[in-house]
Amino acid sequence: LSGCATNYYVNEDHYTAPKNYEKISVYVTNPEHEAHEILKKSEIYDLSENPNCPNKLTLIGFSHYGRCGTGGFVVTAATFGVLPSGGDIIGQLAYALESGQTTRVYRHKILYSDSFSLWSVPLRPLAYTKQGAQAKALSLSTRDICKDYTSCQYVDPFEL
């Protein structure tokens, strides 16, 4: 199936709640974290290069998972990419935000989808990259406050 492609999409209509935070300048204490580029592309915060910035953000966790099984992929493979497969991918980004003497842990739940087929090749210019879809979903999401990172680890797919 070398002629097939995977495209990523974000259903913006899913994100109906208004943002529950303001865009502030933050210094990311761990820019080597895998989610740093996604955070940067999402533009939910102004990322500062100044370590003296009063707001410090530490990326804690980034996870995403999709559907189980290979049923859809088997159909796509059996039809040589003519019938597409794909589905929703659920994820979350957790981080600690230190502002003054207060540190809070936040989580953003994200939802995006993928589609894999022969037909995805000509649609590539209309779709996001995986990281682009994650950043777009993050930019549309609201944030949840968590007691600690442990309480933010599980995303119930029915909450999204």
Tab-separated table of N, CA and C in Angstrom, residues 1-148:
chain	number	residue	atom	x	y	z
A	1	LEU	N	0.826	-1.193	0.000
A	1	LEU	CA	0.000	0.000	0.000
A	1	LEU	C	0.869	1.255	0.000
A	2	SER	N	1.931	1.231	-0.758
A	2	SER	CA	2.824	2.379	-0.773
A	2	SER	C	2.188	3.595	-1.421
A	3	GLY	N	1.079	3.405	-2.154
A	3	GLY	CA	0.404	4.527	-2.773
A	3	GLY	C	-0.624	5.174	-1.877
A	4	CYS	N	-0.767	4.688	-0.652
A	4	CYS	CA	-1.751	5.238	0.283
A	4	CYS	C	-1.095	6.302	1.158
A	5	ALA	N	-1.925	7.074	1.794
A	5	ALA	CA	-1.426	8.114	2.685
A	5	ALA	C	-2.355	8.228	3.890
A	6	THR	N	-1.828	8.788	4.952
A	6	THR	CA	-2.632	9.078	6.127
A	6	THR	C	-2.766	10.588	6.245
A	7	ASN	N	-3.992	11.042	6.310
A	7	ASN	CA	-4.275	12.454	6.519
A	7	ASN	C	-4.907	12.633	7.889
A	8	TYR	N	-4.712	13.806	8.462
A	8	TYR	CA	-5.236	14.115	9.787
A	8	TYR	C	-6.173	15.316	9.693
A	9	TYR	N	-7.246	15.262	10.472
A	9	TYR	CA	-8.273	16.299	10.430
A	9	TYR	C	-8.696	16.670	11.842
A	10	VAL	N	-9.203	17.892	11.991
A	10	VAL	CA	-9.750	18.358	13.264
A	10	VAL	C	-11.173	18.836	13.000
A	11	ASN	N	-12.116	18.281	13.740
A	11	ASN	CA	-13.506	18.715	13.625
A	11	ASN	C	-13.690	19.913	14.561
A	12	GLU	N	-13.609	21.106	13.991
A	12	GLU	CA	-13.683	22.321	14.809
A	12	GLU	C	-15.047	22.486	15.466
A	13	ASP	N	-16.085	21.883	14.898
A	13	ASP	CA	-17.421	21.974	15.491
A	13	ASP	C	-17.511	21.228	16.822
A	14	HIS	N	-16.581	20.313	17.056
A	14	HIS	CA	-16.558	19.568	18.321
A	14	HIS	C	-16.232	20.487	19.497
A	15	TYR	N	-15.411	21.483	19.237
A	15	TYR	CA	-14.946	22.380	20.293
A	15	TYR	C	-15.889	23.576	20.403
A	16	THR	N	-16.930	23.441	21.206
A	16	THR	CA	-17.950	24.481	21.312
A	16	THR	C	-17.779	25.359	22.546
A	17	ALA	N	-17.073	24.874	23.550
A	17	ALA	CA	-16.898	25.652	24.780
A	17	ALA	C	-15.900	26.785	24.539
A	18	PRO	N	-16.193	27.959	25.086
A	18	PRO	CA	-15.234	29.059	24.941
A	18	PRO	C	-13.978	28.774	25.755
A	19	LYS	N	-12.877	29.367	25.347
A	19	LYS	CA	-11.622	29.179	26.086
A	19	LYS	C	-11.805	29.677	27.513
A	20	ASN	N	-11.248	28.934	28.438
A	20	ASN	CA	-11.384	29.279	29.847
A	20	ASN	C	-10.045	29.733	30.440
A	21	TYR	N	-9.228	30.349	29.622
A	21	TYR	CA	-7.940	30.863	30.069
A	21	TYR	C	-7.523	31.974	29.112
A	22	GLU	N	-6.593	32.787	29.561
A	22	GLU	CA	-6.105	33.852	28.701
A	22	GLU	C	-4.701	33.515	28.195
A	23	LYS	N	-4.364	34.105	27.078
A	23	LYS	CA	-3.047	33.879	26.485
A	23	LYS	C	-2.039	34.765	27.219
A	24	ILE	N	-1.065	34.124	27.859
A	24	ILE	CA	-0.037	34.847	28.593
A	24	ILE	C	1.333	34.418	28.078
A	25	SER	N	2.352	35.169	28.433
A	25	SER	CA	3.727	34.784	28.099
A	25	SER	C	4.215	33.784	29.128
A	26	VAL	N	4.835	32.720	28.651
A	26	VAL	CA	5.389	31.697	29.537
A	26	VAL	C	6.779	31.300	29.053
A	27	TYR	N	7.594	30.904	29.991
A	27	TYR	CA	8.896	30.333	29.684
A	27	TYR	C	8.776	28.819	29.883
A	28	VAL	N	9.068	28.045	28.851
A	28	VAL	CA	8.988	26.585	28.942
A	28	VAL	C	10.305	26.076	29.525
A	29	THR	N	10.205	25.422	30.680
A	29	THR	CA	11.405	24.978	31.390
A	29	THR	C	12.041	23.737	30.774
A	30	ASN	N	11.285	23.003	29.973
A	30	ASN	CA	11.815	21.782	29.362
A	30	ASN	C	11.490	21.741	27.856
A	31	PRO	N	12.132	22.609	27.074
A	31	PRO	CA	11.819	22.675	25.637
A	31	PRO	C	12.203	21.414	24.860
A	32	GLU	N	12.917	20.507	25.474
A	32	GLU	CA	13.269	19.246	24.809
A	32	GLU	C	12.117	18.244	24.843
A	33	HIS	N	11.065	18.543	25.574
A	33	HIS	CA	9.915	17.644	25.693
A	33	HIS	C	9.260	17.438	24.324
A	34	GLU	N	8.757	16.235	24.071
A	34	GLU	CA	8.155	15.885	22.782
A	34	GLU	C	6.988	16.780	22.390
A	35	ALA	N	6.303	17.362	23.359
A	35	ALA	CA	5.118	18.178	23.078
A	35	ALA	C	5.445	19.660	22.885
A	36	HIS	N	6.713	20.040	22.991
A	36	HIS	CA	7.065	21.457	22.896
A	36	HIS	C	6.664	22.059	21.547
A	37	GLU	N	6.939	21.377	20.457
A	37	GLU	CA	6.592	21.910	19.137
A	37	GLU	C	5.080	22.031	18.956
A	38	ILE	N	4.341	21.093	19.511
A	38	ILE	CA	2.882	21.142	19.434
A	38	ILE	C	2.369	22.346	20.219
A	39	LEU	N	2.916	22.551	21.417
A	39	LEU	CA	2.554	23.715	22.228
A	39	LEU	C	2.882	25.003	21.471
A	40	LYS	N	4.042	25.038	20.865
A	40	LYS	CA	4.482	26.222	20.117
A	40	LYS	C	3.544	26.508	18.940
A	41	LYS	N	3.233	25.475	18.160
A	41	LYS	CA	2.360	25.646	16.989
A	41	LYS	C	0.922	25.992	17.368
A	42	SER	N	0.488	25.570	18.548
A	42	SER	CA	-0.893	25.831	18.965
A	42	SER	C	-1.116	27.302	19.291
A	43	GLU	N	-0.076	27.987	19.700
A	43	GLU	CA	-0.131	29.402	20.062
A	43	GLU	C	-1.116	29.697	21.193
A	44	ILE	N	-1.308	28.728	22.102
A	44	ILE	CA	-2.200	28.995	23.239
A	44	ILE	C	-1.511	29.899	24.265
A	45	TYR	N	-0.198	29.922	24.237
A	45	TYR	CA	0.591	30.825	25.062
A	45	TYR	C	1.646	31.481	24.185
A	46	ASP	N	2.089	32.672	24.597
A	46	ASP	CA	3.256	33.291	23.963
A	46	ASP	C	4.476	32.688	24.638
A	47	LEU	N	5.272	31.954	23.872
A	47	LEU	CA	6.446	31.303	24.453
A	47	LEU	C	7.610	32.293	24.481
A	48	SER	N	8.136	32.502	25.667
A	48	SER	CA	9.223	33.439	25.881
A	48	SER	C	10.550	32.683	25.942
A	49	GLU	N	11.581	33.311	25.458
A	49	GLU	CA	12.935	32.752	25.559
A	49	GLU	C	13.622	33.219	26.839
A	50	ASN	N	12.977	34.110	27.569
A	50	ASN	CA	13.549	34.721	28.759
A	50	ASN	C	13.295	33.850	29.987
A	51	PRO	N	14.360	33.273	30.569
A	51	PRO	CA	14.169	32.436	31.768
A	51	PRO	C	13.685	33.222	32.988
A	52	ASN	N	13.726	34.555	32.912
A	52	ASN	CA	13.237	35.395	34.006
A	52	ASN	C	11.752	35.734	33.865
A	53	CYS	N	11.104	35.166	32.874
A	53	CYS	CA	9.675	35.376	32.675
A	53	CYS	C	8.956	34.932	33.953
A	54	PRO	N	7.987	35.711	34.447
A	54	PRO	CA	7.327	35.356	35.714
A	54	PRO	C	6.466	34.088	35.647
A	55	ASN	N	6.086	33.657	34.446
A	55	ASN	CA	5.267	32.456	34.300
A	55	ASN	C	6.108	31.342	33.697
A	56	LYS	N	6.221	30.242	34.421
A	56	LYS	CA	7.040	29.116	33.963
A	56	LYS	C	6.141	27.912	33.718
A	57	LEU	N	6.275	27.316	32.547
A	57	LEU	CA	5.470	26.166	32.164
A	57	LEU	C	6.378	24.955	32.024
A	58	THR	N	6.027	23.884	32.710
A	58	THR	CA	6.776	22.629	32.611
A	58	THR	C	5.855	21.575	32.016
A	59	LEU	N	6.218	21.090	30.846
A	59	LEU	CA	5.441	20.038	30.185
A	59	LEU	C	5.620	18.750	30.970
A	60	ILE	N	4.506	18.119	31.308
A	60	ILE	CA	4.557	16.909	32.135
A	60	ILE	C	4.261	15.668	31.307
A	61	GLY	N	3.188	15.694	30.571
A	61	GLY	CA	2.805	14.497	29.828
A	61	GLY	C	2.060	14.835	28.564
A	62	PHE	N	2.294	14.007	27.567
A	62	PHE	CA	1.564	14.125	26.318
A	62	PHE	C	1.260	12.707	25.872
A	63	SER	N	-0.022	12.413	25.714
A	63	SER	CA	-0.395	11.065	25.289
A	63	SER	C	-1.535	11.155	24.298
A	64	HIS	N	-1.603	10.160	23.459
A	64	HIS	CA	-2.705	10.076	22.500
A	64	HIS	C	-2.869	8.619	22.111
A	65	TYR	N	-4.112	8.247	21.884
A	65	TYR	CA	-4.394	6.872	21.491
A	65	TYR	C	-5.619	6.863	20.604
A	66	GLY	N	-5.636	5.890	19.724
A	66	GLY	CA	-6.741	5.770	18.778
A	66	GLY	C	-7.544	4.528	19.035
A	67	ARG	N	-8.159	4.090	17.995
A	67	ARG	CA	-9.033	2.925	18.108
A	67	ARG	C	-8.223	1.635	18.278
A	68	CYS	N	-8.883	0.606	18.742
A	68	CYS	CA	-8.244	-0.696	18.941
A	68	CYS	C	-8.498	-1.587	17.731
A	69	GLY	N	-7.638	-2.543	17.544
A	69	GLY	CA	-7.851	-3.541	16.503
A	69	GLY	C	-7.327	-3.116	15.149
A	70	THR	N	-7.408	-4.035	14.219
A	70	THR	CA	-6.913	-3.782	12.867
A	70	THR	C	-8.002	-3.937	11.827
A	71	GLY	N	-9.263	-4.001	12.259
A	71	GLY	CA	-10.369	-4.244	11.338
A	71	GLY	C	-10.408	-3.291	10.157
A	72	GLY	N	-10.350	-2.004	10.424
A	72	GLY	CA	-10.393	-1.020	9.349
A	72	GLY	C	-9.191	-1.125	8.435
A	73	PHE	N	-8.035	-1.346	9.008
A	73	PHE	CA	-6.827	-1.450	8.195
A	73	PHE	C	-6.868	-2.693	7.311
A	74	VAL	N	-7.425	-3.781	7.806
A	74	VAL	CA	-7.524	-5.008	7.017
A	74	VAL	C	-8.376	-4.763	5.772
A	75	VAL	N	-9.488	-4.069	5.936
A	75	VAL	CA	-10.348	-3.754	4.789
A	75	VAL	C	-9.597	-2.883	3.791
A	76	THR	N	-8.876	-1.873	4.286
A	76	THR	CA	-8.106	-0.995	3.402
A	76	THR	C	-7.029	-1.791	2.673
A	77	ALA	N	-6.347	-2.674	3.374
A	77	ALA	CA	-5.309	-3.486	2.752
A	77	ALA	C	-5.908	-4.451	1.724
A	78	ALA	N	-7.035	-5.067	2.067
A	78	ALA	CA	-7.664	-6.042	1.167
A	78	ALA	C	-8.191	-5.387	-0.114
A	79	THR	N	-8.527	-4.110	-0.025
A	79	THR	CA	-9.037	-3.412	-1.214
A	79	THR	C	-7.962	-2.530	-1.853
A	80	PHE	N	-6.708	-2.764	-1.454
A	80	PHE	CA	-5.566	-2.019	-1.987
A	80	PHE	C	-5.744	-0.512	-1.847
A	81	GLY	N	-6.325	-0.099	-0.739
A	81	GLY	CA	-6.441	1.313	-0.429
A	81	GLY	C	-7.672	2.005	-0.951
A	82	VAL	N	-8.542	1.279	-1.662
A	82	VAL	CA	-9.728	1.924	-2.235
A	82	VAL	C	-10.715	2.314	-1.129
A	83	LEU	N	-10.964	1.402	-0.189
A	83	LEU	CA	-11.835	1.729	0.945
A	83	LEU	C	-10.983	2.295	2.074
A	84	PRO	N	-11.343	3.466	2.578
A	84	PRO	CA	-10.521	4.087	3.618
A	84	PRO	C	-10.767	3.495	5.000
A	85	SER	N	-9.790	3.678	5.856
A	85	SER	CA	-9.960	3.373	7.272
A	85	SER	C	-9.517	4.604	8.048
A	86	GLY	N	-9.877	4.654	9.284
A	86	GLY	CA	-9.492	5.793	10.103
A	86	GLY	C	-10.436	5.919	11.266
A	87	GLY	N	-10.265	6.963	12.001
A	87	GLY	CA	-11.137	7.188	13.143
A	87	GLY	C	-10.599	8.271	14.039
A	88	ASP	N	-11.249	8.410	15.176
A	88	ASP	CA	-10.879	9.450	16.134
A	88	ASP	C	-9.653	9.059	16.932
A	89	ILE	N	-8.854	10.058	17.246
A	89	ILE	CA	-7.687	9.896	18.110
A	89	ILE	C	-7.875	10.853	19.275
A	90	ILE	N	-7.787	10.319	20.468
A	90	ILE	CA	-7.990	11.089	21.689
A	90	ILE	C	-6.633	11.324	22.330
A	91	GLY	N	-6.436	12.510	22.838
A	91	GLY	CA	-5.163	12.802	23.473
A	91	GLY	C	-5.307	13.810	24.590
A	92	GLN	N	-4.180	14.054	25.222
A	92	GLN	CA	-4.149	15.062	26.270
A	92	GLN	C	-2.742	15.607	26.414
A	93	LEU	N	-2.676	16.839	26.857
A	93	LEU	CA	-1.415	17.485	27.191
A	93	LEU	C	-1.551	17.975	28.625
A	94	ALA	N	-0.618	17.592	29.471
A	94	ALA	CA	-0.620	18.032	30.868
A	94	ALA	C	0.647	18.834	31.131
A	95	TYR	N	0.499	19.881	31.918
A	95	TYR	CA	1.650	20.720	32.245
A	95	TYR	C	1.428	21.411	33.577
A	96	ALA	N	2.526	21.825	34.174
A	96	ALA	CA	2.480	22.612	35.408
A	96	ALA	C	2.774	24.055	35.030
A	97	LEU	N	1.979	24.965	35.553
A	97	LEU	CA	2.162	26.383	35.291
A	97	LEU	C	2.443	27.079	36.614
A	98	GLU	N	3.658	27.615	36.715
A	98	GLU	CA	4.078	28.313	37.924
A	98	GLU	C	3.977	29.811	37.670
A	99	SER	N	3.227	30.473	38.510
A	99	SER	CA	3.058	31.916	38.394
A	99	SER	C	3.184	32.506	39.790
A	100	GLY	N	4.263	33.216	40.030
A	100	GLY	CA	4.523	33.728	41.382
A	100	GLY	C	4.802	32.584	42.319
A	101	GLN	N	4.052	32.518	43.396
A	101	GLN	CA	4.236	31.459	44.391
A	101	GLN	C	3.289	30.282	44.174
A	102	THR	N	2.496	30.332	43.098
A	102	THR	CA	1.474	29.308	42.860
A	102	THR	C	1.842	28.436	41.669
A	103	THR	N	1.721	27.124	41.859
A	103	THR	CA	1.915	26.178	40.763
A	103	THR	C	0.651	25.339	40.644
A	104	ARG	N	0.112	25.282	39.438
A	104	ARG	CA	-1.080	24.475	39.179
A	104	ARG	C	-0.802	23.540	38.017
A	105	VAL	N	-1.443	22.389	38.069
A	105	VAL	CA	-1.324	21.410	36.992
A	105	VAL	C	-2.597	21.498	36.153
A	106	TYR	N	-2.402	21.597	34.834
A	106	TYR	CA	-3.525	21.695	33.902
A	106	TYR	C	-3.461	20.580	32.872
A	107	ARG	N	-4.622	20.304	32.291
A	107	ARG	CA	-4.711	19.308	31.218
A	107	ARG	C	-5.620	19.866	30.128
A	108	HIS	N	-5.206	19.650	28.894
A	108	HIS	CA	-6.047	19.927	27.730
A	108	HIS	C	-6.374	18.591	27.083
A	109	LYS	N	-7.652	18.332	26.861
A	109	LYS	CA	-8.068	17.122	26.145
A	109	LYS	C	-8.242	17.491	24.675
A	110	ILE	N	-7.665	16.674	23.818
A	110	ILE	CA	-7.742	16.964	22.382
A	110	ILE	C	-8.363	15.783	21.631
A	111	LEU	N	-8.986	16.111	20.523
A	111	LEU	CA	-9.610	15.103	19.674
A	111	LEU	C	-9.345	15.478	18.223
A	112	TYR	N	-8.784	14.554	17.481
A	112	TYR	CA	-8.572	14.735	16.049
A	112	TYR	C	-8.769	13.378	15.395
A	113	SER	N	-8.746	13.322	14.074
A	113	SER	CA	-8.989	12.044	13.408
A	113	SER	C	-8.002	11.839	12.280
A	114	ASP	N	-7.913	10.583	11.861
A	114	ASP	CA	-7.068	10.261	10.723
A	114	ASP	C	-7.854	9.465	9.698
A	115	SER	N	-7.342	9.477	8.488
A	115	SER	CA	-7.943	8.715	7.400
A	115	SER	C	-6.802	8.160	6.554
A	116	PHE	N	-6.873	6.860	6.274
A	116	PHE	CA	-5.812	6.174	5.536
A	116	PHE	C	-6.421	5.515	4.311
A	117	SER	N	-5.991	5.937	3.126
A	117	SER	CA	-6.490	5.302	1.906
A	117	SER	C	-5.729	5.821	0.695
A	118	LEU	N	-6.036	5.232	-0.427
A	118	LEU	CA	-5.508	5.693	-1.704
A	118	LEU	C	-6.030	7.092	-2.007
A	119	TRP	N	-7.266	7.353	-1.601
A	119	TRP	CA	-7.906	8.644	-1.868
A	119	TRP	C	-7.312	9.761	-1.023
A	120	SER	N	-6.574	9.411	-0.003
A	120	SER	CA	-5.974	10.437	0.856
A	120	SER	C	-4.832	11.166	0.175
A	121	VAL	N	-4.217	10.536	-0.827
A	121	VAL	CA	-3.064	11.153	-1.505
A	121	VAL	C	-3.432	12.495	-2.141
A	122	PRO	N	-4.481	12.586	-2.983
A	122	PRO	CA	-4.783	13.893	-3.568
A	122	PRO	C	-5.357	14.897	-2.562
A	123	LEU	N	-5.808	14.411	-1.410
A	123	LEU	CA	-6.365	15.305	-0.397
A	123	LEU	C	-5.308	15.844	0.565
A	124	ARG	N	-4.068	15.405	0.413
A	124	ARG	CA	-2.994	15.810	1.314
A	124	ARG	C	-2.909	17.320	1.528
A	125	PRO	N	-3.015	18.139	0.474
A	125	PRO	CA	-2.906	19.590	0.697
A	125	PRO	C	-4.033	20.164	1.566
A	126	LEU	N	-5.137	19.445	1.713
A	126	LEU	CA	-6.274	19.934	2.486
A	126	LEU	C	-6.257	19.443	3.930
A	127	ALA	N	-5.311	18.589	4.258
A	127	ALA	CA	-5.268	17.968	5.577
A	127	ALA	C	-4.090	18.513	6.386
A	128	TYR	N	-4.121	18.229	7.682
A	128	TYR	CA	-3.035	18.578	8.580
A	128	TYR	C	-2.004	17.455	8.615
A	129	THR	N	-0.803	17.773	9.050
A	129	THR	CA	0.133	16.738	9.469
A	129	THR	C	-0.356	16.263	10.841
A	130	LYS	N	0.199	15.186	11.334
A	130	LYS	CA	-0.207	14.693	12.650
A	130	LYS	C	0.051	15.757	13.712
A	131	GLN	N	1.233	16.338	13.697
A	131	GLN	CA	1.576	17.364	14.674
A	131	GLN	C	0.721	18.621	14.477
A	132	GLY	N	0.408	18.939	13.235
A	132	GLY	CA	-0.449	20.083	12.944
A	132	GLY	C	-1.856	19.880	13.472
A	133	ALA	N	-2.395	18.668	13.323
A	133	ALA	CA	-3.728	18.363	13.850
A	133	ALA	C	-3.733	18.426	15.372
A	134	GLN	N	-2.672	17.920	15.984
A	134	GLN	CA	-2.578	17.977	17.442
A	134	GLN	C	-2.522	19.424	17.925
A	135	ALA	N	-1.751	20.261	17.235
A	135	ALA	CA	-1.636	21.670	17.609
A	135	ALA	C	-2.955	22.404	17.403
A	136	LYS	N	-3.647	22.139	16.306
A	136	LYS	CA	-4.933	22.787	16.047
A	136	LYS	C	-5.958	22.389	17.103
A	137	ALA	N	-6.025	21.095	17.416
A	137	ALA	CA	-6.951	20.623	18.452
A	137	ALA	C	-6.612	21.258	19.801
A	138	LEU	N	-5.324	21.375	20.105
A	138	LEU	CA	-4.904	22.011	21.354
A	138	LEU	C	-5.326	23.474	21.375
A	139	SER	N	-5.199	24.156	20.249
A	139	SER	CA	-5.556	25.575	20.188
A	139	SER	C	-7.050	25.811	20.395
A	140	LEU	N	-7.865	24.817	20.111
A	140	LEU	CA	-9.318	24.939	20.261
A	140	LEU	C	-9.825	24.436	21.610
A	141	SER	N	-8.981	23.737	22.343
A	141	SER	CA	-9.421	23.069	23.567
A	141	SER	C	-9.493	24.019	24.759
A	142	THR	N	-10.243	23.587	25.750
A	142	THR	CA	-10.258	24.272	27.042
A	142	THR	C	-9.301	23.524	27.962
A	143	ARG	N	-8.992	24.118	29.082
A	143	ARG	CA	-8.089	23.423	30.003
A	143	ARG	C	-8.806	23.071	31.284
A	144	ASP	N	-8.407	21.940	31.832
A	144	ASP	CA	-8.935	21.463	33.107
A	144	ASP	C	-7.854	21.640	34.160
A	145	ILE	N	-8.248	22.019	35.338
A	145	ILE	CA	-7.290	22.072	36.440
A	145	ILE	C	-7.291	20.706	37.121
A	146	CYS	N	-6.137	20.244	37.497
A	146	CYS	CA	-5.988	18.930	38.131
A	146	CYS	C	-5.419	19.100	39.533
A	147	LYS	N	-5.757	18.171	40.410
A	147	LYS	CA	-5.163	18.192	41.749
A	147	LYS	C	-3.662	17.935	41.649
A	148	ASP	N	-3.313	16.994	40.780
A	148	ASP	CA	-1.922	16.640	40.533
A	148	ASP	C	-1.869	15.907	39.193
